[in-house]
Coordinates of C-alpha atoms and ligand atoms in Angstrom, one line a residue:
M1198 CA 44.3 -7.7 -17.3
V1199 CA 47.5 -5.9 -16.7
P1200 CA 49.7 -8.7 -18.1
K1201 CA 47.6 -8.7 -21.3
I1202 CA 48.1 -5.0 -21.9
V1203 CA 51.8 -5.3 -21.2
L1204 CA 52.1 -8.2 -23.7
L1205 CA 50.4 -6.1 -26.4
V1206 CA 52.6 -3.2 -25.7
A1207 CA 55.6 -5.5 -26.0
L1208 CA 54.5 -7.0 -29.3
A1209 CA 53.8 -3.6 -30.7
A1210 CA 57.2 -2.5 -29.6
I1211 CA 59.0 -5.3 -31.3
T1212 CA 57.1 -5.1 -34.6
V1213 CA 56.9 -1.3 -34.9
N1214 CA 60.1 -0.5 -33.2
A1215 CA 61.9 1.4 -36.0
R1216 CA 64.4 2.9 -33.6
R1217 CA 68.1 2.1 -33.9
A1218 CA 71.0 2.5 -31.5
P1219 CA 71.7 6.1 -30.6
H1220 CA 74.8 6.2 -32.8
A1221 CA 73.8 3.7 -35.4
D1222 CA 74.3 6.1 -38.3
Y1223 CA 77.8 6.9 -37.1
I1224 CA 78.8 3.3 -36.8
E1225 CA 77.3 2.5 -40.2
S1226 CA 79.1 5.3 -41.9
L1227 CA 82.4 4.2 -40.4
F1228 CA 81.8 0.7 -41.5
K1229 CA 81.1 1.9 -45.1
A1230 CA 84.1 4.2 -45.1
N1231 CA 86.3 1.4 -44.1
N1232 CA 84.8 -1.2 -46.4
G1233 CA 84.0 -3.3 -43.3
G1234 CA 87.4 -2.7 -41.9
R1235 CA 88.3 -5.3 -39.4
F1236 CA 84.9 -5.7 -37.7
S1237 CA 82.5 -8.5 -38.5
S1238 CA 79.1 -8.0 -40.0
D1239 CA 77.6 -9.6 -36.9
I1240 CA 78.9 -6.8 -34.8
L1241 CA 77.6 -4.2 -37.4
E1242 CA 74.1 -5.7 -37.3
D1243 CA 74.1 -5.6 -33.5
S1244 CA 75.5 -2.1 -33.5
L1245 CA 72.5 -0.8 -35.4
L1246 CA 69.9 -2.2 -33.0
D1247 CA 68.6 -0.3 -30.0
A1248 CA 68.4 -2.0 -26.6
P1249 CA 65.1 -3.8 -27.0
G1250 CA 66.0 -4.8 -30.5
L1251 CA 69.2 -6.5 -29.2
V1252 CA 67.3 -8.4 -26.5
A1253 CA 64.7 -9.6 -29.1
K1254 CA 67.4 -10.6 -31.5
Y1255 CA 68.9 -12.9 -28.9
G1256 CA 65.7 -14.7 -28.2
Y1257 CA 64.8 -13.1 -24.9
P1258 CA 61.4 -11.8 -24.0
I1259 CA 61.4 -8.0 -24.0
E1260 CA 58.8 -5.5 -22.9
I1261 CA 58.8 -1.7 -23.2
H1262 CA 57.0 0.3 -20.6
H1263 CA 56.4 4.0 -20.3
V1264 CA 55.8 5.9 -17.0
T1265 CA 55.1 9.6 -16.5
T1266 CA 56.7 11.3 -13.6
S1267 CA 54.9 13.8 -11.3
D1268 CA 56.7 16.6 -13.1
G1269 CA 55.7 15.5 -16.6
Y1270 CA 58.7 13.5 -18.0
I1271 CA 57.8 10.4 -20.0
L1272 CA 60.3 7.7 -19.3
E1273 CA 61.0 4.4 -20.8
M1274 CA 61.8 1.1 -19.1
H1275 CA 62.9 -2.2 -20.6
R1276 CA 61.9 -5.4 -19.0
I1277 CA 63.2 -8.9 -19.5
P1278 CA 60.6 -10.8 -17.5
H1279 CA 62.3 -14.2 -17.5
G1280 CA 65.3 -16.2 -18.9
R1281 CA 65.7 -17.9 -22.3
D1282 CA 67.5 -21.0 -21.2
E1283 CA 66.9 -21.2 -17.5
H1284 CA 63.9 -20.0 -15.5
N1285 CA 62.3 -19.4 -18.8
T1286 CA 58.7 -19.1 -17.8
R1287 CA 56.6 -16.2 -16.6
D1288 CA 56.2 -16.4 -12.8
P1289 CA 54.6 -13.5 -10.9
S1290 CA 56.5 -14.5 -7.7
K1291 CA 60.0 -14.0 -9.3
P1292 CA 62.1 -11.5 -7.3
I1293 CA 62.5 -8.2 -9.2
A1294 CA 65.9 -6.7 -10.1
F1295 CA 65.6 -3.1 -11.1
I1296 CA 68.8 -1.6 -12.6
M1297 CA 69.7 2.0 -13.1
H1298 CA 72.5 3.2 -15.4
G1299 CA 75.2 5.8 -14.9
L1300 CA 75.8 9.3 -16.2
L1301 CA 75.4 9.6 -20.0
S1302 CA 74.3 6.0 -20.2
S1303 CA 71.2 3.9 -20.7
S1304 CA 69.6 0.5 -20.2
A1305 CA 71.9 -0.8 -23.0
D1306 CA 74.8 -0.8 -20.5
F1307 CA 73.4 -4.0 -19.1
I1308 CA 72.6 -5.6 -22.5
V1309 CA 75.4 -4.9 -25.0
K1310 CA 77.8 -7.7 -23.8
G1311 CA 75.2 -10.2 -24.8
P1312 CA 73.7 -13.4 -23.3
G1313 CA 76.0 -15.2 -20.8
N1314 CA 77.9 -12.0 -20.2
A1315 CA 75.7 -8.9 -19.7
L1316 CA 74.2 -8.3 -16.3
A1317 CA 70.5 -8.2 -17.5
Y1318 CA 70.7 -11.7 -19.1
V1319 CA 72.7 -13.2 -16.2
L1320 CA 70.0 -12.0 -13.8
A1321 CA 67.2 -13.2 -16.0
E1322 CA 68.8 -16.7 -16.3
A1323 CA 69.2 -16.7 -12.5
G1324 CA 65.5 -16.3 -12.0
Y1325 CA 65.0 -12.6 -11.8
D1326 CA 62.3 -10.4 -13.4
V1327 CA 64.7 -7.7 -14.8
W1328 CA 63.7 -4.1 -15.2
L1329 CA 66.0 -1.5 -16.7
G1330 CA 65.3 2.2 -16.2
N1331 CA 66.2 5.1 -18.5
A1332 CA 66.7 8.4 -16.7
R1333 CA 65.1 11.6 -18.1
G1334 CA 67.0 13.1 -21.0
N1335 CA 68.7 10.0 -22.2
Y1336 CA 68.0 8.5 -25.7
Y1337 CA 65.0 6.5 -24.6
S1338 CA 63.5 9.1 -22.3
R1339 CA 63.5 12.4 -24.3
D1340 CA 59.8 13.1 -23.8
H1341 CA 57.6 15.3 -21.7
L1342 CA 54.0 16.2 -21.5
T1343 CA 54.6 19.8 -22.4
L1344 CA 58.4 20.6 -22.7
K1345 CA 60.4 19.9 -25.8
P1346 CA 63.9 18.5 -25.6
D1347 CA 64.9 20.1 -28.9
S1348 CA 63.4 23.6 -28.3
N1349 CA 65.8 26.3 -29.3
I1350 CA 63.7 28.9 -27.4
N1351 CA 64.7 27.7 -24.0
Q1352 CA 66.2 24.7 -22.4
N1353 CA 63.5 24.1 -19.8
F1354 CA 63.3 20.4 -20.6
W1355 CA 67.0 20.1 -19.6
K1356 CA 66.8 22.0 -16.3
F1357 CA 67.3 19.0 -14.1
S1358 CA 70.2 17.2 -12.4
W1359 CA 70.5 13.8 -10.8
D1360 CA 68.6 15.3 -7.9
E1361 CA 65.4 15.2 -10.0
I1362 CA 66.2 11.8 -11.3
G1363 CA 66.4 10.4 -7.8
N1364 CA 63.5 12.5 -6.5
F1365 CA 61.0 12.0 -9.4
D1366 CA 62.1 9.4 -11.9
L1367 CA 62.9 6.6 -9.4
P1368 CA 59.6 6.8 -7.5
A1369 CA 57.8 6.7 -10.8
F1370 CA 59.7 3.6 -11.9
I1371 CA 59.5 1.8 -8.6
D1372 CA 55.8 2.5 -8.0
Y1373 CA 55.0 1.3 -11.5
I1374 CA 57.0 -1.9 -11.2
L1375 CA 55.5 -2.8 -7.9
E1376 CA 52.0 -2.1 -9.0
T1377 CA 52.5 -4.0 -12.3
T1378 CA 54.0 -7.1 -10.6
G1379 CA 51.9 -7.0 -7.4
Q1380 CA 55.1 -7.3 -5.4
S1381 CA 56.0 -5.1 -2.4
K1382 CA 59.8 -5.0 -2.7
L1383 CA 62.6 -5.2 -5.2
H1384 CA 66.3 -5.3 -5.5
Y1385 CA 67.9 -2.0 -6.7
L1386 CA 71.1 -2.2 -8.6
G1387 CA 72.7 1.1 -9.6
H1388 CA 75.9 1.8 -11.4
S1389 CA 77.7 5.1 -10.6
Q1390 CA 75.0 7.8 -11.0
G1391 CA 72.5 5.0 -10.6
G1392 CA 73.8 4.7 -7.0
T1393 CA 73.8 8.5 -6.5
T1394 CA 70.1 8.6 -7.4
F1395 CA 69.3 5.8 -5.0
L1396 CA 70.9 7.8 -2.2
V1397 CA 69.0 11.0 -3.3
L1398 CA 65.7 9.1 -3.3
N1399 CA 66.0 7.5 0.1
S1400 CA 67.3 10.6 1.8
L1401 CA 64.6 12.9 0.4
R1402 CA 61.8 10.3 0.6
P1403 CA 62.8 7.9 3.3
E1404 CA 59.4 6.1 3.0
Y1405 CA 60.9 4.4 0.0
N1406 CA 63.5 2.5 2.0
E1407 CA 61.1 -0.3 2.9
K1408 CA 60.6 -1.1 -0.8
F1409 CA 64.1 -2.5 -1.2
I1410 CA 65.2 -6.1 -0.6
S1411 CA 68.7 -4.8 -1.2
F1412 CA 70.7 -2.0 -2.7
Q1413 CA 73.5 -3.2 -4.8
G1414 CA 75.7 -0.2 -5.3
L1415 CA 78.1 -0.7 -8.2
A1416 CA 80.6 2.0 -7.6
P1417 CA 77.8 4.3 -6.3
A1418 CA 78.9 7.9 -6.7
S1419 CA 78.5 10.3 -3.8
F1420 CA 81.5 12.1 -2.3
M1421 CA 84.1 12.9 -4.8
D1422 CA 87.0 14.3 -2.8
N1423 CA 89.3 11.7 -4.5
N1424 CA 87.8 11.8 -7.9
D1425 CA 90.5 11.7 -10.5
V1426 CA 88.7 12.3 -13.8
S1427 CA 90.1 15.2 -15.8
M1428 CA 86.7 16.2 -17.2
F1429 CA 85.2 16.8 -13.8
Q1430 CA 88.4 18.2 -12.3
S1431 CA 88.7 20.8 -15.1
L1432 CA 85.0 21.7 -15.0
A1433 CA 84.5 21.8 -11.2
P1434 CA 85.9 25.3 -10.6
F1435 CA 83.6 26.7 -13.3
E1436 CA 80.4 24.9 -12.2
N1437 CA 78.6 28.2 -11.8
V1438 CA 79.3 29.4 -15.3
I1439 CA 79.0 26.2 -17.2
E1440 CA 75.3 26.1 -17.1
S1441 CA 74.6 29.7 -18.1
T1442 CA 77.2 29.6 -20.8
A1443 CA 75.7 26.4 -22.2
Y1444 CA 72.2 27.9 -22.2
L1445 CA 73.5 31.0 -24.0
L1446 CA 75.0 28.7 -26.7
G1447 CA 71.7 26.9 -26.9
Y1448 CA 72.7 23.7 -25.2
G1449 CA 70.9 22.2 -22.3
E1450 CA 72.1 18.8 -23.3
V1451 CA 75.6 17.4 -23.2
F1452 CA 77.1 14.7 -25.3
G1453 CA 73.9 14.0 -27.3
D1454 CA 74.5 12.9 -30.9
R1455 CA 74.4 16.4 -32.2
D1456 CA 77.7 17.6 -30.9
F1457 CA 79.7 15.1 -28.9
I1458 CA 80.2 12.3 -31.4
T1459 CA 81.3 14.6 -34.1
E1460 CA 83.9 16.1 -31.9
F1461 CA 84.9 12.7 -30.5
K1462 CA 85.4 11.3 -34.0
A1463 CA 87.4 14.3 -35.1
N1464 CA 89.7 14.3 -32.0
Y1465 CA 90.2 10.8 -31.0
C1466 CA 89.2 8.1 -33.4
G1467 CA 89.8 9.4 -37.0
E1468 CA 91.3 7.8 -40.1
G1469 CA 89.9 4.3 -39.7
S1470 CA 91.4 3.9 -36.3
I1471 CA 88.1 4.1 -34.6
F1472 CA 87.9 0.5 -33.6
T1473 CA 91.4 -0.1 -32.5
E1474 CA 92.5 -0.7 -29.0
L1475 CA 93.8 2.9 -28.8
C1476 CA 90.3 4.2 -29.3
S1477 CA 88.8 2.0 -26.6
S1478 CA 91.5 3.1 -24.2
T1479 CA 90.8 6.7 -25.0
I1480 CA 87.3 6.3 -23.9
T1481 CA 88.2 5.2 -20.4
G1482 CA 91.4 7.1 -20.2
L1483 CA 92.9 3.9 -18.8
N1484 CA 95.2 1.3 -20.1
E1485 CA 93.5 -1.9 -19.0
R1486 CA 92.0 -2.4 -22.4
E1487 CA 92.8 -6.1 -22.3
F1488 CA 89.8 -6.3 -20.1
Y1489 CA 87.4 -5.2 -22.8
N1490 CA 86.5 -7.4 -25.7
S1491 CA 87.9 -5.2 -28.4
T1492 CA 85.6 -6.9 -31.0
M1493 CA 82.7 -5.4 -29.2
V1494 CA 83.8 -1.8 -29.0
P1495 CA 81.7 -0.7 -32.0
L1496 CA 78.7 -2.0 -30.2
F1497 CA 79.6 -0.1 -27.0
L1498 CA 80.1 3.1 -29.0
A1499 CA 76.8 2.6 -30.8
H1500 CA 75.1 3.0 -27.4
A1501 CA 77.2 5.4 -25.4
P1502 CA 77.1 8.2 -24.7
A1503 CA 73.3 8.3 -24.6
G1504 CA 72.7 11.9 -23.4
A1505 CA 72.4 13.8 -20.2
S1506 CA 71.7 17.4 -19.1
I1507 CA 74.4 20.0 -18.5
R1508 CA 73.1 20.3 -14.9
Q1509 CA 73.9 16.6 -14.2
I1510 CA 77.6 17.3 -15.0
A1511 CA 77.5 20.7 -13.1
H1512 CA 76.0 19.0 -10.0
Y1513 CA 78.9 16.5 -9.9
G1514 CA 81.2 19.6 -10.4
Q1515 CA 79.7 21.1 -7.3
V1516 CA 80.2 17.9 -5.2
I1517 CA 83.9 18.2 -6.0
K1518 CA 84.2 22.0 -5.6
F1519 CA 82.3 22.2 -2.2
E1520 CA 83.5 18.8 -1.0
A1521 CA 79.9 18.0 -0.1
F1522 CA 77.2 15.6 -1.2
R1523 CA 74.3 18.1 -1.2
R1524 CA 71.4 19.3 -3.3
Y1525 CA 71.9 21.3 -6.5
N1526 CA 73.3 24.8 -5.9
H1527 CA 71.3 27.5 -7.7
N1528 CA 72.1 31.1 -6.9
S1529 CA 71.5 32.0 -3.2
L1530 CA 68.2 33.7 -3.9
T1531 CA 66.8 30.7 -5.8
N1532 CA 68.3 28.4 -3.0
L1533 CA 66.4 30.4 -0.5
I1534 CA 63.1 29.9 -2.4
V1535 CA 63.7 26.3 -3.2
Y1536 CA 65.4 25.0 0.0
G1537 CA 64.7 27.8 2.5
S1538 CA 68.4 28.4 3.0
R1539 CA 71.1 30.3 1.1
N1540 CA 73.2 27.1 0.7
P1541 CA 71.7 23.8 -0.5
P1542 CA 71.2 21.3 2.2
P1543 CA 73.3 18.1 2.3
Y1544 CA 71.6 14.8 1.5
D1545 CA 70.8 13.2 4.9
L1546 CA 72.4 9.8 4.4
S1547 CA 71.4 8.7 7.9
K1548 CA 67.9 8.3 6.3
V1549 CA 69.1 5.8 3.8
T1550 CA 68.2 2.7 5.8
A1551 CA 67.8 0.1 3.0
P1552 CA 70.3 -2.9 3.3
S1553 CA 73.3 -1.6 1.3
Y1554 CA 75.9 -3.7 -0.4
L1555 CA 78.7 -1.6 -1.8
H1556 CA 80.9 -2.9 -4.6
Y1557 CA 84.0 -1.1 -5.7
G1558 CA 87.1 -1.5 -8.0
A1559 CA 90.6 -0.7 -6.7
S1560 CA 91.4 1.1 -10.0
D1561 CA 88.2 3.2 -10.3
K1562 CA 89.1 6.8 -11.0
E1563 CA 85.5 8.1 -10.9
V1564 CA 84.5 6.5 -7.6
N1565 CA 87.7 6.2 -5.7
Y1566 CA 87.7 3.5 -3.0
R1567 CA 88.4 6.2 -0.3
D1568 CA 85.2 8.1 -1.2
L1569 CA 83.3 4.8 -1.2
H1570 CA 84.6 4.1 2.4
N1571 CA 83.5 7.6 3.4
L1572 CA 80.0 6.9 2.0
A1573 CA 79.9 3.6 3.8
S1574 CA 80.8 5.3 7.1
K1575 CA 77.7 7.5 6.7
L1576 CA 75.1 4.9 5.8
P1577 CA 73.3 3.3 8.7
N1578 CA 72.7 -0.2 7.2
V1579 CA 75.7 -1.3 5.3
V1580 CA 75.7 -5.1 5.0
G1581 CA 79.1 -5.2 3.3
K1582 CA 81.7 -3.5 1.3
Y1583 CA 83.0 -5.7 -1.5
R1584 CA 86.3 -4.9 -3.2
I1585 CA 86.4 -6.6 -6.6
E1586 CA 89.3 -9.1 -6.7
R1587 CA 91.0 -7.9 -9.8
E1588 CA 93.2 -5.0 -8.8
T1589 CA 92.8 -3.3 -12.2
F1590 CA 89.0 -3.2 -12.1
N1591 CA 87.9 0.2 -13.1
H1592 CA 84.6 2.2 -13.4
Y1593 CA 83.7 0.9 -16.8
D1594 CA 84.5 -2.7 -16.1
F1595 CA 81.2 -2.8 -14.1
I1596 CA 79.4 -2.7 -17.4
W1597 CA 82.0 -3.6 -20.1
G1598 CA 84.6 -5.7 -18.3
I1599 CA 85.1 -9.0 -20.1
D1600 CA 85.4 -10.8 -16.8
A1601 CA 82.7 -8.9 -14.9
R1602 CA 80.5 -11.9 -14.7
Q1603 CA 83.2 -14.0 -13.0
V1604 CA 84.5 -11.3 -10.7
L1605 CA 81.2 -9.5 -9.9
Y1606 CA 77.8 -10.6 -11.3
D1607 CA 77.8 -14.2 -9.9
K1608 CA 78.6 -12.8 -6.5
L1609 CA 75.8 -10.2 -6.8
I1610 CA 73.4 -13.0 -7.3
T1611 CA 74.7 -14.8 -4.2
L1612 CA 74.3 -11.6 -2.2
M1613 CA 70.8 -10.9 -3.5
K1614 CA 69.7 -14.4 -2.6
D1615 CA 71.1 -14.0 0.8
A1616 CA 69.2 -10.7 1.2
E1617 CA 66.0 -12.5 0.1
S1618 CA 66.5 -15.1 2.8
R1619 CA 66.7 -12.4 5.4
L1620 CA 63.3 -11.0 4.6
Ligands
LIG387 C1 84.4 -11.1 -28.0 O1 83.2 -10.8 -28.7 C2 83.0 -11.5 -29.9 C3 81.8 -10.9 -30.6 O2 80.7 -11.0 -29.8 C4 82.9 -13.0 -29.5 O3 82.7 -13.8 -30.7 C5 84.1 -13.5 -28.8 O4 83.9 -14.8 -28.3 C6 84.3 -12.6 -27.6 N1 85.6 -12.9 -26.9 C7 85.7 -13.3 -25.6 C8 87.0 -13.6 -25.1 O5 84.7 -13.2 -24.9

């Protein structure tokens, strides 16, 4: 009975899905302003579609599922239950790959590069039942039983960090997936904050460890002593005032389409230069732009950033400032009420016992390899640390790198199969 309901939901989603990519209007207006400029109409068409729309366009099965967390957030998952060319039948015994995106991102991260290149398709073709989560507050998960994301009266919808994403969103996703498929375990793949939330979940709720065949940490963010990102570095000393200032100004959200894109456009990518190499390098702050397919940049920009809370940023700011991977720091009175201590407790990484495979890039500025080694030294069940062969591999190459399949995704599949054989 469950599959039938799911199928109906999927069909409804495809036919009634009027949603476009988060920044579709913006991309379209640039296209018009430049008379098409130098990007193809194919790319324009793709840039307007949301994540499920893209999957459907390329002939893959797509399902949209909603789950409600124990604290009332209504979240959206996208599922590609099987491949198009290989492993292209429904099979309830397929191993599950559940993927969580990074800060300010969405499920689209694993789709935009298209069939043959993007991680979600590569996994589906390799025989996985692929589920993509969307954390509370992003474009696909801006809903709650009672709170309103656009309320100007207060920003209560936005009062969460990645602590709540790990503690509430992940259990809701994982319980739902396992119940729907009838399986007892899955692979968890998390990019950046998607790795952070995995660590949060299993340290706060260690009973979840047994639900994972493997944890594939793709530059999982935890300690940030060696973080070299100017945004975080400049915000960190002010973490305690960022949030209150933002609330005063009426923002609980960062980098949603209201403010960020306008600013971004004005400052970085004006005068028809939006889709040049310069613009793509500005986004990452790095010069390895030859490792992105520059034709695809409009598509990347149509989907990112996809929204996050101020508190998610502030919490990473705290990790840097206090040089500790610990729970969100309120004021000391609130800490006392919430945690029973004046300072927030550290996440107990000794409780994260799921088999962990940690992948890192030597040129990653967000998750520096030294911080990743530090994390590995604290986790009790590290199967391996895997340095990606290309020396220039950076934080965004995990999702957008033109060679990510060759240097990473194929290897992930080998490691996942290896983990399955150990069960
Ligand atoms: C870059 O993307 C375009 C548009 O999808 C595609 O036609 C082209 O083959 C890609 N180039 C490489 C080197 O992958």
